[in-house]
Coordinates of C-alpha atoms and ligand atoms in Angstrom, one line a residue:
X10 CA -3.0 30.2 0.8
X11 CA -6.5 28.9 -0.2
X12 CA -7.3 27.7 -3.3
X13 CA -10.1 28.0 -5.2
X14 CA -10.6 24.3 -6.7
X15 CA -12.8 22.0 -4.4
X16 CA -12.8 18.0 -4.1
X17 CA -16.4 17.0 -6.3
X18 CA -19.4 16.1 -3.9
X19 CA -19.1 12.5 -4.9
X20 CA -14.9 12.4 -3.6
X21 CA -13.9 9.5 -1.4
X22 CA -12.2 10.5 1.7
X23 CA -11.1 7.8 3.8
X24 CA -7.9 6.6 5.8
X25 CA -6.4 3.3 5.8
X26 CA -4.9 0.7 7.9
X27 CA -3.7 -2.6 7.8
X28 CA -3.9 -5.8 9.6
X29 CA -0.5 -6.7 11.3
X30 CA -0.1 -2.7 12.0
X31 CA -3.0 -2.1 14.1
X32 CA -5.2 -5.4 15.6
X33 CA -2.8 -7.0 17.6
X34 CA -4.4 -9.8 19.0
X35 CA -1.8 -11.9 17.4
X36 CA -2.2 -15.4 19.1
X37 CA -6.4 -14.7 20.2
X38 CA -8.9 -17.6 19.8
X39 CA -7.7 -19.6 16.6
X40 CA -5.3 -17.1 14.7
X41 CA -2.1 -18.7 13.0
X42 CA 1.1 -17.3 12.6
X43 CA 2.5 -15.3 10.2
X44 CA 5.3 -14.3 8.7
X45 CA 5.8 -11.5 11.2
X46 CA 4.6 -13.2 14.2
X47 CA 7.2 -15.4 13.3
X48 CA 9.7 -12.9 12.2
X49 CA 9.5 -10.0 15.1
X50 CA 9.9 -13.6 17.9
X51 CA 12.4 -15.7 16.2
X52 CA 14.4 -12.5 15.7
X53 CA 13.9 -9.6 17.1
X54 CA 17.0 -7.9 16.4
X55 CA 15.7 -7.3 12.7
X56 CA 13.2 -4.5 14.5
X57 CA 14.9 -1.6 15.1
X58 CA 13.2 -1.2 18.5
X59 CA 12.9 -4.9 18.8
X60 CA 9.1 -4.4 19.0
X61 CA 6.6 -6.6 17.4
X62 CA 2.8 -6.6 16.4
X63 CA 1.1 -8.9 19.1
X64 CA -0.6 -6.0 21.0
X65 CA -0.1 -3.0 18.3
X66 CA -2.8 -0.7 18.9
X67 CA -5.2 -3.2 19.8
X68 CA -7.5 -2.9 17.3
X69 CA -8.8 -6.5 17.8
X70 CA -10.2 -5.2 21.0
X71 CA -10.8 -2.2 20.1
X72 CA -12.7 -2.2 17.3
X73 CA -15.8 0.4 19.1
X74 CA -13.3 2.8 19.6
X75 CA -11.8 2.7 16.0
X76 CA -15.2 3.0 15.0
X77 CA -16.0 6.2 16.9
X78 CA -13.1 8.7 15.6
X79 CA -13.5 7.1 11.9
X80 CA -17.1 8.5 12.4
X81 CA -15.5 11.7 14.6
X82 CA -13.0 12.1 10.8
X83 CA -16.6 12.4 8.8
X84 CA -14.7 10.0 6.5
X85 CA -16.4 7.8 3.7
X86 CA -14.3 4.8 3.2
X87 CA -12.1 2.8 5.2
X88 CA -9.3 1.2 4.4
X89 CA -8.2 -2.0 6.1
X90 CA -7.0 -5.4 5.5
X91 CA -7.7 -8.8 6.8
X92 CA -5.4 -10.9 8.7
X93 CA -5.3 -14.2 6.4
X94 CA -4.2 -16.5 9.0
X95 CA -6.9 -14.6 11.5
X96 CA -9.4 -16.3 8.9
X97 CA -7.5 -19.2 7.8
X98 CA -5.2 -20.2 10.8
X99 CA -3.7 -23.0 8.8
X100 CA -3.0 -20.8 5.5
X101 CA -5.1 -23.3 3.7
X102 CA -9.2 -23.1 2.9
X103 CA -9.5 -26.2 5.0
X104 CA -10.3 -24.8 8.4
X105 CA -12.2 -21.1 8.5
X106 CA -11.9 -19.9 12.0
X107 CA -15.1 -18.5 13.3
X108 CA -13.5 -16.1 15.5
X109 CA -12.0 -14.0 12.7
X110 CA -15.2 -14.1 10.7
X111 CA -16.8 -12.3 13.5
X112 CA -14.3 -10.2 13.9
X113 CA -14.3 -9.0 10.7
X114 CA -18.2 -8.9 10.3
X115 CA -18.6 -7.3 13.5
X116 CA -16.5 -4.2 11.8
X117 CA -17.7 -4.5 8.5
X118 CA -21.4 -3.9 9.7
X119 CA -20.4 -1.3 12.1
X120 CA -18.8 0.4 9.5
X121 CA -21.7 0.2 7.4
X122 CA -24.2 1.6 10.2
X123 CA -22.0 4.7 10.2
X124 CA -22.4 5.1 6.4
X125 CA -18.7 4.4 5.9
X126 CA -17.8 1.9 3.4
X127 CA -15.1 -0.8 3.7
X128 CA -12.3 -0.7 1.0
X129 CA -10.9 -4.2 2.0
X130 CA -7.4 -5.3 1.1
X131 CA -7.2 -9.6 1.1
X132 CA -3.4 -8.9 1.7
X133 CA -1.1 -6.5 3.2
X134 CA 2.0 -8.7 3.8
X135 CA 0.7 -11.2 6.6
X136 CA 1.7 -14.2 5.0
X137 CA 0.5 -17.4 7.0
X138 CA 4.3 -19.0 8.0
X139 CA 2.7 -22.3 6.7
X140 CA 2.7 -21.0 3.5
X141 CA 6.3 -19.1 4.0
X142 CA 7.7 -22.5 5.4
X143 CA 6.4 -23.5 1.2
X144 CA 8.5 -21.0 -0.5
X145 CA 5.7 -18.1 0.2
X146 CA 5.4 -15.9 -3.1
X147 CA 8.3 -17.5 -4.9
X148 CA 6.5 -20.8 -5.5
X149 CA 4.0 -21.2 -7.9
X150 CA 1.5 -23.0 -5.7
X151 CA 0.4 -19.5 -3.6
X152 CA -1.5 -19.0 -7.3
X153 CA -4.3 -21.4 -6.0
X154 CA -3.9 -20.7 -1.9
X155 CA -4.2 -17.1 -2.5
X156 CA -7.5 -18.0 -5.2
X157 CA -9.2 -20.0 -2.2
X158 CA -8.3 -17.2 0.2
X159 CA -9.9 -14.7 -2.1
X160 CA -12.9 -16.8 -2.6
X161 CA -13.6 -17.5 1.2
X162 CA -13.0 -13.8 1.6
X163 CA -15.5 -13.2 -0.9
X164 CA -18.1 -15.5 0.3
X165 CA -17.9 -14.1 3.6
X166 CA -18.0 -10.7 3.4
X167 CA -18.4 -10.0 -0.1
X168 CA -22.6 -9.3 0.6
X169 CA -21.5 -6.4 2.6
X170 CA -17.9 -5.0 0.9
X171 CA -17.8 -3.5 -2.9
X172 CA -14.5 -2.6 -2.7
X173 CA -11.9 -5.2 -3.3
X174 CA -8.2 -4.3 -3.1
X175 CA -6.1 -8.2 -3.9
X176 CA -2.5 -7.1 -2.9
X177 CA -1.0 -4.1 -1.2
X178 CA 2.5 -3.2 -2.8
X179 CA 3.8 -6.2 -5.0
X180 CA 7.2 -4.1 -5.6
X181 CA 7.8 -3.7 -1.3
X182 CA 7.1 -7.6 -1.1
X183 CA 9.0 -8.7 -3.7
X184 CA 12.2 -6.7 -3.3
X185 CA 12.7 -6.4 0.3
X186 CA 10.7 -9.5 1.4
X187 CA 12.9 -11.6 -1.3
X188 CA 15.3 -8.9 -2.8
X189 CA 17.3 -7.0 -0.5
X190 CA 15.3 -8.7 2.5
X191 CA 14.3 -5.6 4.3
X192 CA 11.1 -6.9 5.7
X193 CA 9.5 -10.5 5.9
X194 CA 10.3 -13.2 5.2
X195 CA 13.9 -11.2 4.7
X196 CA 15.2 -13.0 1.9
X197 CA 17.7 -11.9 0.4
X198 CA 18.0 -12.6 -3.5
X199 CA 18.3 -9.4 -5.6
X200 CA 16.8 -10.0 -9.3
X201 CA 16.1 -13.4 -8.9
X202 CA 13.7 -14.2 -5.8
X203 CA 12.7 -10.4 -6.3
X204 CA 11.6 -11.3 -10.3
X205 CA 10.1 -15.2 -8.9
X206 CA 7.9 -13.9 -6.3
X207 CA 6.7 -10.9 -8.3
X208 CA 5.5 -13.4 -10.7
X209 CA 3.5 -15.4 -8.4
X210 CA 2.2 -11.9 -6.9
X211 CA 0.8 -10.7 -10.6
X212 CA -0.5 -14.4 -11.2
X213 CA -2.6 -14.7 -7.9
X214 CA -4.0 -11.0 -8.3
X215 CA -5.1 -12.0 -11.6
X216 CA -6.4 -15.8 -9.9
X217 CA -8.4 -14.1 -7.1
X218 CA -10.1 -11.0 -10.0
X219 CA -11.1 -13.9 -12.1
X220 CA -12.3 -15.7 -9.3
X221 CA -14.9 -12.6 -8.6
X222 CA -15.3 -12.4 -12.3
X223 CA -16.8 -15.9 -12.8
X224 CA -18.4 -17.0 -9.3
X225 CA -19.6 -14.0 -7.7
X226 CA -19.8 -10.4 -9.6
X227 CA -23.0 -10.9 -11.6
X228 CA -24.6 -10.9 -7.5
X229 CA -22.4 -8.9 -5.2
X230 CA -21.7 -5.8 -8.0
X231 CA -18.5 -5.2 -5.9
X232 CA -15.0 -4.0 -7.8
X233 CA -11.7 -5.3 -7.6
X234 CA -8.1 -3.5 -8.0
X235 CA -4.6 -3.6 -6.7
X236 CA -2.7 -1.3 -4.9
X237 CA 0.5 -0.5 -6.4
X238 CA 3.3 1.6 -5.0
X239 CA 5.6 4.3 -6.6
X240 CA 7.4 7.4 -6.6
X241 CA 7.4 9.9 -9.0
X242 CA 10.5 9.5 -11.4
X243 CA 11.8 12.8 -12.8
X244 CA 14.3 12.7 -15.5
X245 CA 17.2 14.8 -14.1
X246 CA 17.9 16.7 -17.5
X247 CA 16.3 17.2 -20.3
X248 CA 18.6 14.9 -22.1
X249 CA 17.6 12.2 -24.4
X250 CA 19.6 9.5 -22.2
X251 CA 17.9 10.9 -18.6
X252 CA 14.6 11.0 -20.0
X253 CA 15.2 7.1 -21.4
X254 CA 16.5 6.2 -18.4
X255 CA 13.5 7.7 -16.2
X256 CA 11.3 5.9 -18.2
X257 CA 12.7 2.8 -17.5
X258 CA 12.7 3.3 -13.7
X259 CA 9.0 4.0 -13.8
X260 CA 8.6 0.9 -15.7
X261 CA 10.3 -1.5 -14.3
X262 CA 9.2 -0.6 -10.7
X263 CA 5.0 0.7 -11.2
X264 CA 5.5 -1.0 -14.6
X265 CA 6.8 -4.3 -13.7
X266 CA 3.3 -5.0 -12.0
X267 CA 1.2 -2.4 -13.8
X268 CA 1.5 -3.5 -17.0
X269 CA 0.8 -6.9 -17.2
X270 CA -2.1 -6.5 -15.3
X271 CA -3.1 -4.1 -17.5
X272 CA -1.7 -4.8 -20.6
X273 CA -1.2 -8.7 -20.5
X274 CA 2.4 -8.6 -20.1
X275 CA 6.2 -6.9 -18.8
X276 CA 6.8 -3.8 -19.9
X277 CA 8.6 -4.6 -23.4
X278 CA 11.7 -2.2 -21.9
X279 CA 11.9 -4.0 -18.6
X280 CA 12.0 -7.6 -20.6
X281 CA 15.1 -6.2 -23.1
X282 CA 16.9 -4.8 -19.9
X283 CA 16.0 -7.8 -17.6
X284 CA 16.8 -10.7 -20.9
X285 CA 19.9 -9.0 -21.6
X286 CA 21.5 -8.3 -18.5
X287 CA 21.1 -12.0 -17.8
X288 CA 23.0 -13.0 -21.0
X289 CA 25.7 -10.9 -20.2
X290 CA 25.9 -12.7 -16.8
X291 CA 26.2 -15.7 -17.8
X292 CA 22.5 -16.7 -17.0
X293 CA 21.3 -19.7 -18.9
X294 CA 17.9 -18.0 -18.9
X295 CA 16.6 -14.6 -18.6
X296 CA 15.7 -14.1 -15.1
X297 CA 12.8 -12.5 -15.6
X298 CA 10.1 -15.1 -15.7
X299 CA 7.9 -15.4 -18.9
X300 CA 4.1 -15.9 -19.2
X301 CA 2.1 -18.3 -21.3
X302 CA 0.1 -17.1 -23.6
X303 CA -2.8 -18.7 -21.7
X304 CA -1.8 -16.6 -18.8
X305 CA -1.4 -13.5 -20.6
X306 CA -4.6 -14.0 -21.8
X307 CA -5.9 -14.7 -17.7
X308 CA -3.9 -11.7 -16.5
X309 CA -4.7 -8.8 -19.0
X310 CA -7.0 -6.5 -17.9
X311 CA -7.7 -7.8 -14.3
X312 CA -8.5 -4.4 -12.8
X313 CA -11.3 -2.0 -12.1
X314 CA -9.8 0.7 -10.4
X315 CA -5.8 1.1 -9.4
X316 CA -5.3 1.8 -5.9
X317 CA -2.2 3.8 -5.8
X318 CA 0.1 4.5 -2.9
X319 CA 3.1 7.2 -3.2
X320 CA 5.0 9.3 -0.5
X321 CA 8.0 10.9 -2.7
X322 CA 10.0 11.5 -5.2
X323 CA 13.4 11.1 -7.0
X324 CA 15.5 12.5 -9.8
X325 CA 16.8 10.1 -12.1
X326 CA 19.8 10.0 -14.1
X327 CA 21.1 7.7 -17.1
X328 CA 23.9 5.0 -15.7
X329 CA 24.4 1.5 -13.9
X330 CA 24.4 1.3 -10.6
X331 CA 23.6 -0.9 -7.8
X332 CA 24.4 -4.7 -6.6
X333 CA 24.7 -7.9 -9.5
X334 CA 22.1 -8.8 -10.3
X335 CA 19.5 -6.5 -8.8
X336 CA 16.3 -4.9 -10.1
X337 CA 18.1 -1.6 -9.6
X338 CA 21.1 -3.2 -11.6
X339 CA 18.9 -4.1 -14.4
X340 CA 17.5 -0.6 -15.0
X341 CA 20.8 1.1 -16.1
X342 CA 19.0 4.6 -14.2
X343 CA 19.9 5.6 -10.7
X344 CA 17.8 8.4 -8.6
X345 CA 18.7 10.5 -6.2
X346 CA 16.7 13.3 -4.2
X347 CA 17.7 17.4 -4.0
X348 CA 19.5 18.0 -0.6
X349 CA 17.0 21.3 -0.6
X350 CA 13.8 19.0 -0.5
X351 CA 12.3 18.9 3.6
X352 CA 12.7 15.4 5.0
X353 CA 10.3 13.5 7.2
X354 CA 11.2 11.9 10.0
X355 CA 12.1 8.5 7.1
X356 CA 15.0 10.4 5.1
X357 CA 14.0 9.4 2.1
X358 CA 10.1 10.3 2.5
X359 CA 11.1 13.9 1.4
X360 CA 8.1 16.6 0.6
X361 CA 8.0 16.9 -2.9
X362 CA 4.4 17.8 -3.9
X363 CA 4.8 18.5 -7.3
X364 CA 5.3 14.9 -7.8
X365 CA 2.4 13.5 -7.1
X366 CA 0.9 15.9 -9.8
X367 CA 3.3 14.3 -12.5
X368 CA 2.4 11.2 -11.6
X369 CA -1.3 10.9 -11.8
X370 CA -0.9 13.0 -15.0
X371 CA 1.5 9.8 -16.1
X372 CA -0.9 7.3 -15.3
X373 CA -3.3 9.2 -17.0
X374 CA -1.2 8.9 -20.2
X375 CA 0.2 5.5 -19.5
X376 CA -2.9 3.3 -18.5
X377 CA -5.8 4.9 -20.6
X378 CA -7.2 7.6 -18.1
X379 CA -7.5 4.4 -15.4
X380 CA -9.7 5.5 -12.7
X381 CA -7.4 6.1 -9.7
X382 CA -7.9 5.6 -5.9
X383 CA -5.1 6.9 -3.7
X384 CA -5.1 4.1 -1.2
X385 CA -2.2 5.9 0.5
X386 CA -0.2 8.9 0.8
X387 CA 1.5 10.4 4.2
X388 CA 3.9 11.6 6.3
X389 CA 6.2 9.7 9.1
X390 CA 6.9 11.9 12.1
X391 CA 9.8 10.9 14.7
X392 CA 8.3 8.7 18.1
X393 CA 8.5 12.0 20.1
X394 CA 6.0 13.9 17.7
X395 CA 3.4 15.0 20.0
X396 CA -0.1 15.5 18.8
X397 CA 1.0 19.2 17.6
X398 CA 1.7 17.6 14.1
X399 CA 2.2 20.8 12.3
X400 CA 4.8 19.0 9.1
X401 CA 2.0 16.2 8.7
X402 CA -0.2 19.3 8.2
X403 CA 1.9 21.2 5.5
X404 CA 2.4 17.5 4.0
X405 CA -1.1 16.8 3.7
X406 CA -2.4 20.4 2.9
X407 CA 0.2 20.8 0.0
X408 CA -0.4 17.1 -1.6
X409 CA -4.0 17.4 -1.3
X410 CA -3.7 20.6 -3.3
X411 CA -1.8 18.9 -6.3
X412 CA -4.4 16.3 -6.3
X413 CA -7.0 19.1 -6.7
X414 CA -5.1 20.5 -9.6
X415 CA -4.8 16.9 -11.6
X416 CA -8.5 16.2 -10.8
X417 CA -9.8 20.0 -12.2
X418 CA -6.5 20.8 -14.7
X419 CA -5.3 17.9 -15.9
X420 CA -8.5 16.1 -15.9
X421 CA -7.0 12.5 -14.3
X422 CA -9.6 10.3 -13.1
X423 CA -8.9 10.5 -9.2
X424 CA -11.9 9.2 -7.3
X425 CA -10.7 8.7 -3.8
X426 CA -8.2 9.7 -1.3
X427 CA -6.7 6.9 1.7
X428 CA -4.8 9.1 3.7
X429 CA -1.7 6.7 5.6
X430 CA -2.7 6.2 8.2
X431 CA -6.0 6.7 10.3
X432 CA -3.6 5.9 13.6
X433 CA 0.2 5.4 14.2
X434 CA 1.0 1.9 14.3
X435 CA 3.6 -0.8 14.0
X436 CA 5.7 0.5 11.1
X437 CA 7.5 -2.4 9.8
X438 CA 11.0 -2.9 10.5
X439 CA 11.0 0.3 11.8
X440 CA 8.7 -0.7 14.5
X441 CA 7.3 1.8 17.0
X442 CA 10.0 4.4 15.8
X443 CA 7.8 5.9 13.5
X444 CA 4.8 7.5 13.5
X445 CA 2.3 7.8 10.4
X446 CA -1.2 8.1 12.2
X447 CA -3.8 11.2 12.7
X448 CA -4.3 10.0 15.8
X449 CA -1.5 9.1 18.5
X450 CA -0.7 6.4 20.6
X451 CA 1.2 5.7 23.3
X452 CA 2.7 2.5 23.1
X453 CA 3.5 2.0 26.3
X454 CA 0.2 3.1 27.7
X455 CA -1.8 -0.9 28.1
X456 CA -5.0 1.4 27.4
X457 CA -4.2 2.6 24.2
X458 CA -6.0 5.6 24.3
X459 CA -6.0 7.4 20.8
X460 CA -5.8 10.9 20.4
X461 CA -6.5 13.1 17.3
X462 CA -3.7 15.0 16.2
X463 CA -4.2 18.9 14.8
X464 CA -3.8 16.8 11.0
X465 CA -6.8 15.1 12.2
X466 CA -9.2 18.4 12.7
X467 CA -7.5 19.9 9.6
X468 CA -8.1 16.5 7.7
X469 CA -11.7 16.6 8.6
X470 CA -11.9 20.1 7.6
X471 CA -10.8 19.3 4.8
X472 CA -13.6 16.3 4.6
X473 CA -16.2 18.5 5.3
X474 CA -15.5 22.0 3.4
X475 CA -13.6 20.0 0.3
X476 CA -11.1 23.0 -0.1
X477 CA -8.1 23.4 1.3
X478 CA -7.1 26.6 3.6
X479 CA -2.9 26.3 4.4
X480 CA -3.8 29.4 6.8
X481 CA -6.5 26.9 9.0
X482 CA -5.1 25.8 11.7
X483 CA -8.3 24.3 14.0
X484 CA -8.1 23.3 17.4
X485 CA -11.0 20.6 17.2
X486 CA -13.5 18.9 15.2
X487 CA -16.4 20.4 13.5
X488 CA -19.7 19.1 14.8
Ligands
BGC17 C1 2.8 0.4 3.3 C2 2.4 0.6 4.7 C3 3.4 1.4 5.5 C4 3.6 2.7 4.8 C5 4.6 3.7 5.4 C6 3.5 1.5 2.7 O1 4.6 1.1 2.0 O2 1.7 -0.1 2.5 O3 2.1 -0.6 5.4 O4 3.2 1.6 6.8 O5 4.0 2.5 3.4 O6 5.9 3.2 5.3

């Protein structure tokens, strides 16, 4: 059914990428290693397909092609990262190599050209292993590594690219790179290397915003957020204890990063939980780290818009669960999802629409009408989805629709929409099994031709028109 409510003139449409998905390239003229280099050919096993990133979709080749169906998607903004060890090959700002600076300028200008801007994320999980081989994001010292990556980055590129994005996902690097080590560097330490690292995450965010503040804002204008990951939380009763115990979810997962960056500190829930738990396990200290008031002071406030990804949702009910210690452990809340919700080809990616809705309105509330850029939001199809991607449709015609309602009904302050992802790509540790894109790949096709998917007409439909029409159903691009 149509609605009547349109995306404002001024919307951001865009799709997003990152680094390690899509370039490949892994070992081309100069480029270190990272952690998943390292990873996906010291162990391949920890794929499930046993794949890895070195030729991914090519994008490092490829870049004219990329270029032409972002311009064939009408879109505004792109989203994509840069490869830090493709800049710095030995993690350190001691070496810049020249190769990736023309890489990267080569697409930022072609992007330009075709009046698309760059949203530019300085990290999307491709840690240099020289830095990994240091401790990575548990030890302090990535504060100033990550401060003289941002500041290279921003004396590079930062003439050209007004959109800054610092981190992608501190809550997906800290607990499954060092919590239930899920994905690289797959450590495992559950509510301790989990609480270290995100530490060092929310201190080098705030290092590399201040770092724009004081040597380079006043000429390059440019903006610089995080992107932060959640799913909506919904109480599963309309009980006191649910509702408490929803709250703490939200907080100690969005919250745990959110709020110090915007309010200086841990949520004050998340520190009680976190200090007390400790003490009852016999911790000499609370395993939560604690900030100075110096870095309370450097950390509060060190955002200009909130890049927000979110693909789900989950009930939430009042009670302990989950491994000792653990993050999950520490919230005294567990979730669960309805059995009647439709699944994506990831089980727990279910389509919950409404969700998205309560969030923004939540963030709203929570962070002081924040402006918000959805920097991702999407739907994972099984490796035999064909380019007839009906679900991703229904996913990305009914989400699109909420967002509509919270930009016109509830008044959030939405700005921009990243849709994940502008291609399929190298999904993690799920490898090629997945696919997120709007355009397909064959993997096993050296060429790697793309080729829009239906989501792709109807997302530039969509673009163009700004409404949203469940009963269109094009067969190609508008000219
Ligand atoms: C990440 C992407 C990933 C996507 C789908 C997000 O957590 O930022 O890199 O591909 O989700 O799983």
């Amino acid at each position: 059914m149509a609605t009547s409510l349109k995306f404002p003139k001024d919307f951001k449409f865009g799709v997003a990428t990152a680094s390690y998905q899509i370039e490949g390239g892994w070992n081309a003229k100069g480029k270190g290693e990272s952690i998943w280099d390292y990873q996906t050919h010291t162990f391949p096993h920890k794929i499930s397909d046993k794949s890895n990133g070195d030729v991914s979709c090519d994008s490092y080749n490829k870049l004219d092609e990329d270029i032409k169906n972002l311009k064939q998607l009408k879109v505004r903004m792109y989203r994509f990262s840069l490869s830090w060890p493709r800049l710095l090959p030995s993690g350190f700002a001691n070496n810049i190599n020249e190769d990736g600076v023309r890489y990267y300028n080569e697409l930022i200008d072609k992007l330009i050209a075709n009046d698309i801007e760059p949203m530019v994320t300085l990290y999307h999980w491709d840690l240099p292993q020289s830095i990994e081989n240091l401790g990575g994001w548990t030890s302090r010292a990535i504060v100033d590594y990550f401060g003289d990556y941002a500041r290279i980055c921003y004396e590079l590129f930062g003439d050209r690219v007004k959109n800054w994005i610092t981190i992608n996902e501190p809550y997906s690097i800290c607990e499954w790179g060092y919590g239930d080590g899920t994905m690289a560097p797959y450590y495992k330490s559950m509510g301790i290397g989990s609480y270290a690292s995100g530490h060092n995450v929310i201190l080098s965010h705030a290092a590399a915003y201040n770092i724009y503040n004081s040597e380079f804002r006043s000429k390059q204008k440019g903006r610089v957020g995080i992107t932060v990951e959640t799913s909506w939380l919904e109480a599963d009763s309309d009980t006191k204890e649910d509702h408490e115990a929803a709250n703490r979810m939200i907080q100690m997962y969005f919250g745990w990063f959110l709020h110090p960056i915007i309010k200086g500190d841990y949520p004050p829930v998340m520190r009680t939980q976190v200090d007390k738990k400790s003490k009852e396990q016999n911790f000499p200290r609370s395993r939560l780290p604690r900030f100075s008031a110096e870095e309370i002071s450097q950390i509060k406030g060190t955002i200009d818009f909130l890049g927000l990804n979110h693909y789900t949702t989950f009930m939430v009910k009042n009670g302990s669960v989950g491994q000792v210690p653990s993050n999950y452990n520490d919230m005294e809340a567990t979730r669960y999802q309805k059995s009647e919700w439709k699944h994506s080809a990831r089980e727990i990616f279910k389509l919950v629409p409404w969700g998205l809705r309560k969030l923004l309105v939540w963030v709203k509330n929570e962070y002081e009408n924040i402006e918000v850029i959805i920097t991702e939001n999407g739907y994972a199809g099984l490796e035999k989805e064909t380019t007839e991607d009906l679900d991703r449709i229904e996913y990305y015609n009914l989400y699109l629709k909420e967002v509509l309602k919270a930009i016109h009904v509830d008044k959030c302050n939405i700005t921009g929409y990243m849709a994940w992802s502008f291609m399929d790509n190298f999904e993690w540790s799920d490898g090629y099994t997945l696919r997120f894109g709007m355009y397909y790949i064959d993997f096993k096709d050296p060429k790697r031709e793309r080729k829009p998917k239906k989501s792709a007409f109807v997302y530039q439909n969509i673009i163009v028109t700004k409404v949203i029409d469940e009963n269109l159903l094009p067969n190609t691009f508008l000219h």
